[in-house]
mmCIF file of C-alpha atoms in Angstrom:
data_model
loop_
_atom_site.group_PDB
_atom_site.id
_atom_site.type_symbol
_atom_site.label_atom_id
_atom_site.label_comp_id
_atom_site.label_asym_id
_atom_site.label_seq_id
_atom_site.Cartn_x
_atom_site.Cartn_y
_atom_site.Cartn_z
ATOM 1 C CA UNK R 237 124.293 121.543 132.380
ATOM 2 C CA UNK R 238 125.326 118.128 133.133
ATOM 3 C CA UNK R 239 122.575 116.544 133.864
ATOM 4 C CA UNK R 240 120.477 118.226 130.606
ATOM 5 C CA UNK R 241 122.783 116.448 128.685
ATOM 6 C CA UNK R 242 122.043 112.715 130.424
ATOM 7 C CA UNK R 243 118.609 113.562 130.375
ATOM 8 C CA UNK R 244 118.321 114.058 126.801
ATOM 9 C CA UNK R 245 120.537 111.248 126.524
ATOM 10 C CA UNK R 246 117.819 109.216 127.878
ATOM 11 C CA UNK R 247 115.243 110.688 125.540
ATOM 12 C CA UNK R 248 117.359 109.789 122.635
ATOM 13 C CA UNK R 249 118.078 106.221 123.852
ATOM 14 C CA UNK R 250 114.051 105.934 124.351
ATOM 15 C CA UNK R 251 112.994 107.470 121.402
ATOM 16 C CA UNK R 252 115.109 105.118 119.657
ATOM 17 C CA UNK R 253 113.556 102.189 120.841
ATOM 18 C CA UNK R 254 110.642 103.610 120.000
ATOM 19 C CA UNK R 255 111.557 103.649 116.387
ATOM 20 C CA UNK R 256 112.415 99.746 116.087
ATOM 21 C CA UNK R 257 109.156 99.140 117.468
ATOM 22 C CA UNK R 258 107.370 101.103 115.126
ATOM 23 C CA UNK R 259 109.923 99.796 112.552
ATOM 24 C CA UNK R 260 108.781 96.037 113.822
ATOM 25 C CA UNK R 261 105.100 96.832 113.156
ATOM 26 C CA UNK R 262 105.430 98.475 109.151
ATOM 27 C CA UNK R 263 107.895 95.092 108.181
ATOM 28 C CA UNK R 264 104.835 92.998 110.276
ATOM 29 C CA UNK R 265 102.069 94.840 108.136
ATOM 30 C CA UNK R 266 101.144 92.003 106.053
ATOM 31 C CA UNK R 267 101.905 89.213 108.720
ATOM 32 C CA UNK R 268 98.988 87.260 109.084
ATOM 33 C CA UNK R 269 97.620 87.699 112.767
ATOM 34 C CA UNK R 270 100.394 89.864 113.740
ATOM 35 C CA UNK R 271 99.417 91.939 116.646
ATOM 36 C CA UNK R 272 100.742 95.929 116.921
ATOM 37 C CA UNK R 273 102.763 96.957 119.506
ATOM 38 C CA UNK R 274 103.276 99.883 121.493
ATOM 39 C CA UNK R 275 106.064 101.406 123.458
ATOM 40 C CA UNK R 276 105.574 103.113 126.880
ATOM 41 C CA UNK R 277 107.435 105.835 128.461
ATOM 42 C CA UNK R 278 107.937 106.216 131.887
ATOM 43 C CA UNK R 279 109.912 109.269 133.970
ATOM 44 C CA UNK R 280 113.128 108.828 135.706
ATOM 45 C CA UNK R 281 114.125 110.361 139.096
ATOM 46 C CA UNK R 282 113.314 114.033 140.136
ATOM 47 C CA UNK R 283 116.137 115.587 141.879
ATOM 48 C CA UNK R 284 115.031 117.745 144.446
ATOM 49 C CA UNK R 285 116.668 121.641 144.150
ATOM 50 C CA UNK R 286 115.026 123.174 146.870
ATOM 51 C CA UNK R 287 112.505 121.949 149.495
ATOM 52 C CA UNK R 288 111.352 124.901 150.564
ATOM 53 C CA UNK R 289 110.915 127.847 147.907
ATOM 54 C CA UNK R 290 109.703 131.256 148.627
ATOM 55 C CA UNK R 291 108.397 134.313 147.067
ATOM 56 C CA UNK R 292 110.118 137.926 146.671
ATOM 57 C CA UNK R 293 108.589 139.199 149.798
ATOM 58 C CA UNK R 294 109.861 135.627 151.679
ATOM 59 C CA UNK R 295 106.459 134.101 151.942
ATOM 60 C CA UNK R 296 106.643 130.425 151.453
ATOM 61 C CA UNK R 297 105.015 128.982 148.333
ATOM 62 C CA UNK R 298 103.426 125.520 148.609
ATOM 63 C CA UNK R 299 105.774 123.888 146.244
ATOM 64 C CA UNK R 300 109.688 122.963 146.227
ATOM 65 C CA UNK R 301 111.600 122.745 143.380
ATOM 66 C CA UNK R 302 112.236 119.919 141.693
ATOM 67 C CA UNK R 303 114.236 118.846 138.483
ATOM 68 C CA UNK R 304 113.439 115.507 136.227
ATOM 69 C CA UNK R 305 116.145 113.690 135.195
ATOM 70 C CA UNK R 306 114.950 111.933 131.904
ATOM 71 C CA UNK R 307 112.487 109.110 130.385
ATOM 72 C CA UNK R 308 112.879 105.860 130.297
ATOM 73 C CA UNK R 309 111.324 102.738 127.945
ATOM 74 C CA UNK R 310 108.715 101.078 130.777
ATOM 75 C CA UNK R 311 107.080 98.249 128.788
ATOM 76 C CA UNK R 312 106.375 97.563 124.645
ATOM 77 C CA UNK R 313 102.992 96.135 124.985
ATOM 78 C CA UNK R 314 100.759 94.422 122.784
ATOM 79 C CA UNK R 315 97.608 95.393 121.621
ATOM 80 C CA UNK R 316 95.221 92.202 120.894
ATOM 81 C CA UNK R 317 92.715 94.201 118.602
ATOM 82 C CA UNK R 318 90.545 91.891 116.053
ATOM 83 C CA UNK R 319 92.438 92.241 112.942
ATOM 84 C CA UNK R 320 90.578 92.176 109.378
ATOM 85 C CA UNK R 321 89.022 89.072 108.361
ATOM 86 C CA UNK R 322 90.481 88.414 105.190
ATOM 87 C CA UNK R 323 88.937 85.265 102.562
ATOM 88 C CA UNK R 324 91.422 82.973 101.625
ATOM 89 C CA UNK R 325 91.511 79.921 99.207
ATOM 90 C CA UNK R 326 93.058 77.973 101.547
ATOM 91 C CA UNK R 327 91.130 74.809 102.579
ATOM 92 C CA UNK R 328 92.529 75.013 106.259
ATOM 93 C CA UNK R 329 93.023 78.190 106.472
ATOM 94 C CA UNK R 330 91.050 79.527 109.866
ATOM 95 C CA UNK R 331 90.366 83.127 111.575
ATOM 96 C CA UNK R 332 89.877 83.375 115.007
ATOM 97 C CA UNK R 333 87.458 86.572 115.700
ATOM 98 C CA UNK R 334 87.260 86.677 119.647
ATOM 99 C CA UNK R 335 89.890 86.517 122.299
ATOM 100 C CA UNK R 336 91.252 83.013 121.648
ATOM 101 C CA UNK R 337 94.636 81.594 120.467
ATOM 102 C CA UNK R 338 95.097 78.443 118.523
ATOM 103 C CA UNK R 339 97.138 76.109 120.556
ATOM 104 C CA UNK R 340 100.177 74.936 119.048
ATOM 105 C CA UNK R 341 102.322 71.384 119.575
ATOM 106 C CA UNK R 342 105.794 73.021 119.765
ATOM 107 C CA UNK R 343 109.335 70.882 118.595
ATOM 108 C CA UNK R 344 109.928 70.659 122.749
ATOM 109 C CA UNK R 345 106.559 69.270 123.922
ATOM 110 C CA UNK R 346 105.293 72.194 125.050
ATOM 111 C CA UNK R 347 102.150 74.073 124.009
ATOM 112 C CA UNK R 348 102.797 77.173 121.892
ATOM 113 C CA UNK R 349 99.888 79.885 121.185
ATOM 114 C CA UNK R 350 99.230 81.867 117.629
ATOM 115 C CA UNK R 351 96.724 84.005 115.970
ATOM 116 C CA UNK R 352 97.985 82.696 112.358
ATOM 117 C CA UNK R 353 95.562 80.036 111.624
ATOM 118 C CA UNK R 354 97.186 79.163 108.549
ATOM 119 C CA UNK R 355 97.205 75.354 108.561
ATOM 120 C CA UNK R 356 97.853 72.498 106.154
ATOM 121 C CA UNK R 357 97.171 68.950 106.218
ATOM 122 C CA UNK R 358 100.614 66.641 106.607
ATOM 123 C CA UNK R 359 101.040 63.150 106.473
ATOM 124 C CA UNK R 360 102.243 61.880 109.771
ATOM 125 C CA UNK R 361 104.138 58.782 110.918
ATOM 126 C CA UNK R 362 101.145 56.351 110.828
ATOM 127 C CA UNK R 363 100.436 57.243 107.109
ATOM 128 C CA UNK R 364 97.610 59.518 107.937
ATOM 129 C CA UNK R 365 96.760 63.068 108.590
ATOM 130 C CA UNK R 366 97.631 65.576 110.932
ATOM 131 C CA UNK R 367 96.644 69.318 111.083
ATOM 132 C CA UNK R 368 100.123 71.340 110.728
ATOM 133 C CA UNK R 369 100.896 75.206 110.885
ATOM 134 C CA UNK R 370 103.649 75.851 107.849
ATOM 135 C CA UNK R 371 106.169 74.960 110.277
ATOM 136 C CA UNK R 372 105.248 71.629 110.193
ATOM 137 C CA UNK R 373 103.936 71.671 114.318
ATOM 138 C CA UNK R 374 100.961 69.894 115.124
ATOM 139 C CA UNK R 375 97.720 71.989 115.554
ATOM 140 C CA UNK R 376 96.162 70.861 118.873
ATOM 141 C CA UNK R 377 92.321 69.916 119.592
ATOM 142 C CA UNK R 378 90.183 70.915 122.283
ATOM 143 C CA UNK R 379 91.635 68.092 124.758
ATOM 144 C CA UNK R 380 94.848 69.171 124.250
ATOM 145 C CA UNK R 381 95.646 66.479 121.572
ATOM 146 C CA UNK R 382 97.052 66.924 117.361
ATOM 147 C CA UNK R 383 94.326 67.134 115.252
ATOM 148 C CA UNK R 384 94.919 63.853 113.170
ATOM 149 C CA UNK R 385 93.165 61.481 110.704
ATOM 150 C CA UNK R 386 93.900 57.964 109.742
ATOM 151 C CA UNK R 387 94.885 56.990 105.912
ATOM 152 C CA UNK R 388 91.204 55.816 105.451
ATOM 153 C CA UNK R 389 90.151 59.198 105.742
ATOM 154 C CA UNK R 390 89.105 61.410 102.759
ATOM 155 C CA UNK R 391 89.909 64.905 103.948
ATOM 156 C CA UNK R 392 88.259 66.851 101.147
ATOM 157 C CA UNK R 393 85.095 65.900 102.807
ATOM 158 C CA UNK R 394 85.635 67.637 105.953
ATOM 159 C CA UNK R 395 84.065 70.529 107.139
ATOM 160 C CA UNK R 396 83.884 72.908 109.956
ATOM 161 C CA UNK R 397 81.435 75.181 111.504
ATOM 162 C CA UNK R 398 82.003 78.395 113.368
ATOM 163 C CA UNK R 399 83.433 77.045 116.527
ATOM 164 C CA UNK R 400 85.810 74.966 115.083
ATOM 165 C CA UNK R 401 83.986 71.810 115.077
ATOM 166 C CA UNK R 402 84.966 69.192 112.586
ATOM 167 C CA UNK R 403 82.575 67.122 110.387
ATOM 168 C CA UNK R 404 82.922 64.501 107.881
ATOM 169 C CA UNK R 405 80.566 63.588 104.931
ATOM 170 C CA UNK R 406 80.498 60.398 104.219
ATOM 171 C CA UNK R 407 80.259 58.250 100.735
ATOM 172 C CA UNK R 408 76.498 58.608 101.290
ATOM 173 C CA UNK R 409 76.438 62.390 101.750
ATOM 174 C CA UNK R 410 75.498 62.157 105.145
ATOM 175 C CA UNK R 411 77.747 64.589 107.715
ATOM 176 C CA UNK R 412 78.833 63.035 110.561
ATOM 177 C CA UNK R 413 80.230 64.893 113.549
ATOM 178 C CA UNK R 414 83.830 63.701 114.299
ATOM 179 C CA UNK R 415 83.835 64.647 117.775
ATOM 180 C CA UNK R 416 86.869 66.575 117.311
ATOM 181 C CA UNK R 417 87.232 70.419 117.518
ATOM 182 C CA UNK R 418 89.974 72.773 117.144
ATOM 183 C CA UNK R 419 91.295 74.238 120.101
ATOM 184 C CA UNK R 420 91.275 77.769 121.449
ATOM 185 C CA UNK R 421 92.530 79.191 124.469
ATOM 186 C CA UNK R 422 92.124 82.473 126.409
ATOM 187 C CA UNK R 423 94.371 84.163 128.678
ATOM 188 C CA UNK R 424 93.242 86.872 131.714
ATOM 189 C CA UNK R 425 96.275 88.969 130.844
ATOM 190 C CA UNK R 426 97.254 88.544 126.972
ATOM 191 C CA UNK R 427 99.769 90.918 126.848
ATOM 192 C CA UNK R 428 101.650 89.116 129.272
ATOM 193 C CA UNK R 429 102.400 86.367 126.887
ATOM 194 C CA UNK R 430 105.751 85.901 126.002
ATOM 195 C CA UNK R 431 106.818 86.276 122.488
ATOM 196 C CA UNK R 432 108.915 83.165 121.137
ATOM 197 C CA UNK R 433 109.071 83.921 117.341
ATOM 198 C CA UNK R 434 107.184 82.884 114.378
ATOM 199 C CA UNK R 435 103.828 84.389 115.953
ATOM 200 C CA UNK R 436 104.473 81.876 118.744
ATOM 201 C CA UNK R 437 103.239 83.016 121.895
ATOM 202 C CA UNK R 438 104.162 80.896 125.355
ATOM 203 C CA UNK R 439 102.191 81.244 128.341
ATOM 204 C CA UNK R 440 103.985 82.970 131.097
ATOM 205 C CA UNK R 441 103.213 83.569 134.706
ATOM 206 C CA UNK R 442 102.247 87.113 133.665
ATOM 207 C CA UNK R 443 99.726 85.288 131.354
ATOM 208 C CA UNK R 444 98.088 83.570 133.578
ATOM 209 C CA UNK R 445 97.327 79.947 132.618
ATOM 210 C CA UNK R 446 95.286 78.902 129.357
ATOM 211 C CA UNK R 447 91.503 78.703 129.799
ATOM 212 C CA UNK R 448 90.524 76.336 127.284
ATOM 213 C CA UNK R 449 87.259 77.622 125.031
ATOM 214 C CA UNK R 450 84.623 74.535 125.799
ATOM 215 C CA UNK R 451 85.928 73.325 129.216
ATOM 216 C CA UNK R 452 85.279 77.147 130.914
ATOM 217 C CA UNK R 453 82.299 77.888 131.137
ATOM 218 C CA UNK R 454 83.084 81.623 131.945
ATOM 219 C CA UNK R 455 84.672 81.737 128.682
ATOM 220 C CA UNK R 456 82.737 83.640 125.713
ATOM 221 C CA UNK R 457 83.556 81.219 122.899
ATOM 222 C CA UNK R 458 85.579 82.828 119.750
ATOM 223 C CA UNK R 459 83.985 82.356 116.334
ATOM 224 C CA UNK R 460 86.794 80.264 114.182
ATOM 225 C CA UNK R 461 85.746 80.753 110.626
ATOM 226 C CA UNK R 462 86.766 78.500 108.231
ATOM 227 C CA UNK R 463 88.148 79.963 104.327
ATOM 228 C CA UNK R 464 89.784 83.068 106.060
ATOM 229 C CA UNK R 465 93.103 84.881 107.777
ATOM 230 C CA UNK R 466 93.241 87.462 110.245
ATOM 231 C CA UNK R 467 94.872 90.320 108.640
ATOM 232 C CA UNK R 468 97.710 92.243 110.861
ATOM 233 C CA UNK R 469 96.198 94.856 112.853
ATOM 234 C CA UNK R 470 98.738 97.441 111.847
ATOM 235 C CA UNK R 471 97.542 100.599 110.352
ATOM 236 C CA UNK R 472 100.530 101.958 108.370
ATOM 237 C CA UNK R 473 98.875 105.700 108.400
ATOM 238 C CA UNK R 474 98.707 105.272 112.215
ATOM 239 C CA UNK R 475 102.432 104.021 111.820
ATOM 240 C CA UNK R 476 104.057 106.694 109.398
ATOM 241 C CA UNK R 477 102.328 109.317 111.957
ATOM 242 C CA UNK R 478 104.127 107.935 114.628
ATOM 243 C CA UNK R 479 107.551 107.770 113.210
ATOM 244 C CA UNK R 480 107.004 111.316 112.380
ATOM 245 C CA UNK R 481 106.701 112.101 115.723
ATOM 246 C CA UNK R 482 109.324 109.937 117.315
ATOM 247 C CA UNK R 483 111.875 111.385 114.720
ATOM 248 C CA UNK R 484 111.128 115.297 115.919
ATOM 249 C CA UNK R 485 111.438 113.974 120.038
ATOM 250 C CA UNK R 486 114.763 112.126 119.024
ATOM 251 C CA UNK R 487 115.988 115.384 116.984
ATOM 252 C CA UNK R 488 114.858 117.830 119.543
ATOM 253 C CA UNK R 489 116.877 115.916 122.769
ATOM 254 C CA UNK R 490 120.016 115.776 120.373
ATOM 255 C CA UNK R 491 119.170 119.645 119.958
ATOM 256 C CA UNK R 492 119.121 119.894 123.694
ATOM 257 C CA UNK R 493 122.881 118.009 123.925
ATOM 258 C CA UNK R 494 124.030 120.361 121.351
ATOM 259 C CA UNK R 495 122.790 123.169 123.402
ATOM 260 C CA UNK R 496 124.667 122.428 126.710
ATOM 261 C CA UNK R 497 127.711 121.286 125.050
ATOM 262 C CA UNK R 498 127.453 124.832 123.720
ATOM 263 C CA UNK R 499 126.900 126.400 126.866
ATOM 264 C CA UNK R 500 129.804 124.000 128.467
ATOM 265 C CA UNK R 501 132.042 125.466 125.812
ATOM 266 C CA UNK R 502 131.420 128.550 126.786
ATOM 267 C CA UNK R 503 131.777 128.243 130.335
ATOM 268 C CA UNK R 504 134.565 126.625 130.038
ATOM 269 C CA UNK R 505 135.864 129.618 127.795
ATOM 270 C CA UNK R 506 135.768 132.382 130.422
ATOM 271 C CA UNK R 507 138.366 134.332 131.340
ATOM 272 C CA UNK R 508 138.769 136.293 134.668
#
C-alpha cells in the first residue's frame, strides 16, 4: 500500500505540471508567434513481484509479475505548427510562413531567434535607421548584420517582397533593389531550441546550428510577408479539453492516496 501511495504521488506531481503548461499556452493565446507546447509522460520503474508465475494446476505461464511504480514528466516540447496569418497595419510588421526564425541582435552580442516579426524602425547612433523588435534589439540581415539605413534615407519608400528582400523607390519612382534582405534561419531540430524569454529562442547544441535561408542551398526558403503577424498557434478548445482531462488524472491519483491511507488505517486498526 506503500508504494500506491508514491505512485500516485507521482501522477499528481506530473499532472500538475501538466496544468502550468497548459496554463502557459491559454495566457500565450494571443502572443504573436507563440508556439504551443506539450507535456510528455514517461513510466517510472517496474518492480518485479514474481519472475516466474504459474497457473492453478502449476504450469508455468509465459509472463512474471510485475508492478509500475508511477509516471514521470519526460520532456514539454514544442510544437512549430504555422500559426494564422493575421493582416496588420503595421508598416514593419512581417510573418514568417515556413520553417524559419528571424534572427535577432541580442543586448550580449549574441544572436537570438523569434517567430514575432513585429518590428519598428529606430533611430540609431549615427542618426539613421535601424530595424528593431519592440525591445529595441537590432533585427539582423541575411549576412548576419542589423538591418540599418543612413539619415538620407526616406523609409516610407521601402518595400519588400516575399522573401524578405528590401527595395527602395526613389524620387523618380524607380525601385531600386537595396541588396539587403531580412534574415531567416532554420534549425534540423527546432524543438531543441532553448527558450530565453520574450519569444527569444537561442540555439543550443540540441538545435543544431542555424542554416541561414539564401546561403543553404538545401534550405526550402520561408515566404516573409510583409503587412502581417503570425497568430499563436494555440487552440483554446484544444486547451480547455485538455485541462479537463488533466484535472480528472490529478483527482483520480489523489483518490487513489485517499484509498490506501484508508486501507493503512485500517490495517493498522486490527486487533488480534
Amino acid at each position: 500500500m506503500m508504494r500506491s501511495l508514491w505512485t500516485a504521488a507521482s501522477g499528481m506531481k506530473s499532472q500538475q505540471t501538466s496544468l502550468d503548461t497548459i496554463s502557459n499556452n491559454l495566457a500565450n493565446i494571443n502572443t504573436t508567434g507563440y508556439k504551443k507546447e506539450r507535456t510528455e509522460f514517461q513510466s517510472l520503474l517496474y518492480q518485479t513481484i514474481q519472475n516466474k508465475t504459474t497457473d492453478t494446476e502449476g504450469n508455468p505461464k509465459p509472463i512474471g509479475a510485475q508492478v509500475g511504480l508511477g509516471v514521470k514528466v519526460a520532456a514539454i516540447s514544442t510544437e512549430f505548427e504555422q500559426g494564422e496569418m493575421t493582416a496588420s497595419t503595421g508598416d514593419f510588421d512581417f510573418a514568417i510562413n515556413g520553417s524559419g526564425f528571424f534572427m535577432i541582435q541580442m543586448p550580449d552580442g549574441s544572436t537570438g531567434y523569434t517567430r514575432n516579426g513585429n518590428f519598428v524602425m529606430a533611430i540609431n547612433g549615427d542618426g539613421g535607421m535601424t530595424l528593431t523588435t519592440s525591445n529595441g534589439y537590432a533585427v539582423l540581415d541575411s549576412q548576419g548584420q542589423p538591418i540599418t539605413f543612413d539619415a538620407n534615407t526616406d523609409i516610407s519608400k521601402l518595400q519588400f517582397d516575399n522573401y524578405g528582400n528590401i527595395f527602395l523607390k526613389n524620387a523618380q519612382g524607380v525601385i531600386q533593389r537595396t541588396g539587403i534582405r531580412i534574415g531567416a534561419a532554420q534549425f534540423n531540430n527546432p524543438s531543441g531550441l532553448t527558450k530565453i524569454g520574450d519569444s527569444y529562442f537561442a540555439e543550443s547544441a540540441a538545435s543544431g546550428a542555424a542554416r541561414i535561408e539564401g546561403q543553404d542551398a538545401a534550405l526550402k526558403v520561408s515566404v516573409i510577408k510583409n503587412g502581417y503577424l503570425e497568430s499563436s498557434s494555440v487552440q483554446a478548445v484544444d486547451e480547455m479539453v485538455d485541462m479537463i482531462v488533466t484535472q480528472r488524472a490529478y483527482e483520480m491519483n489523489s483518490k487513489a492516496i485517499q484509498a490506501s491511507d484508508e486501507m493503512l488505517q485500517q490495517a493498522n486498526n486490527l486487533r488480534q
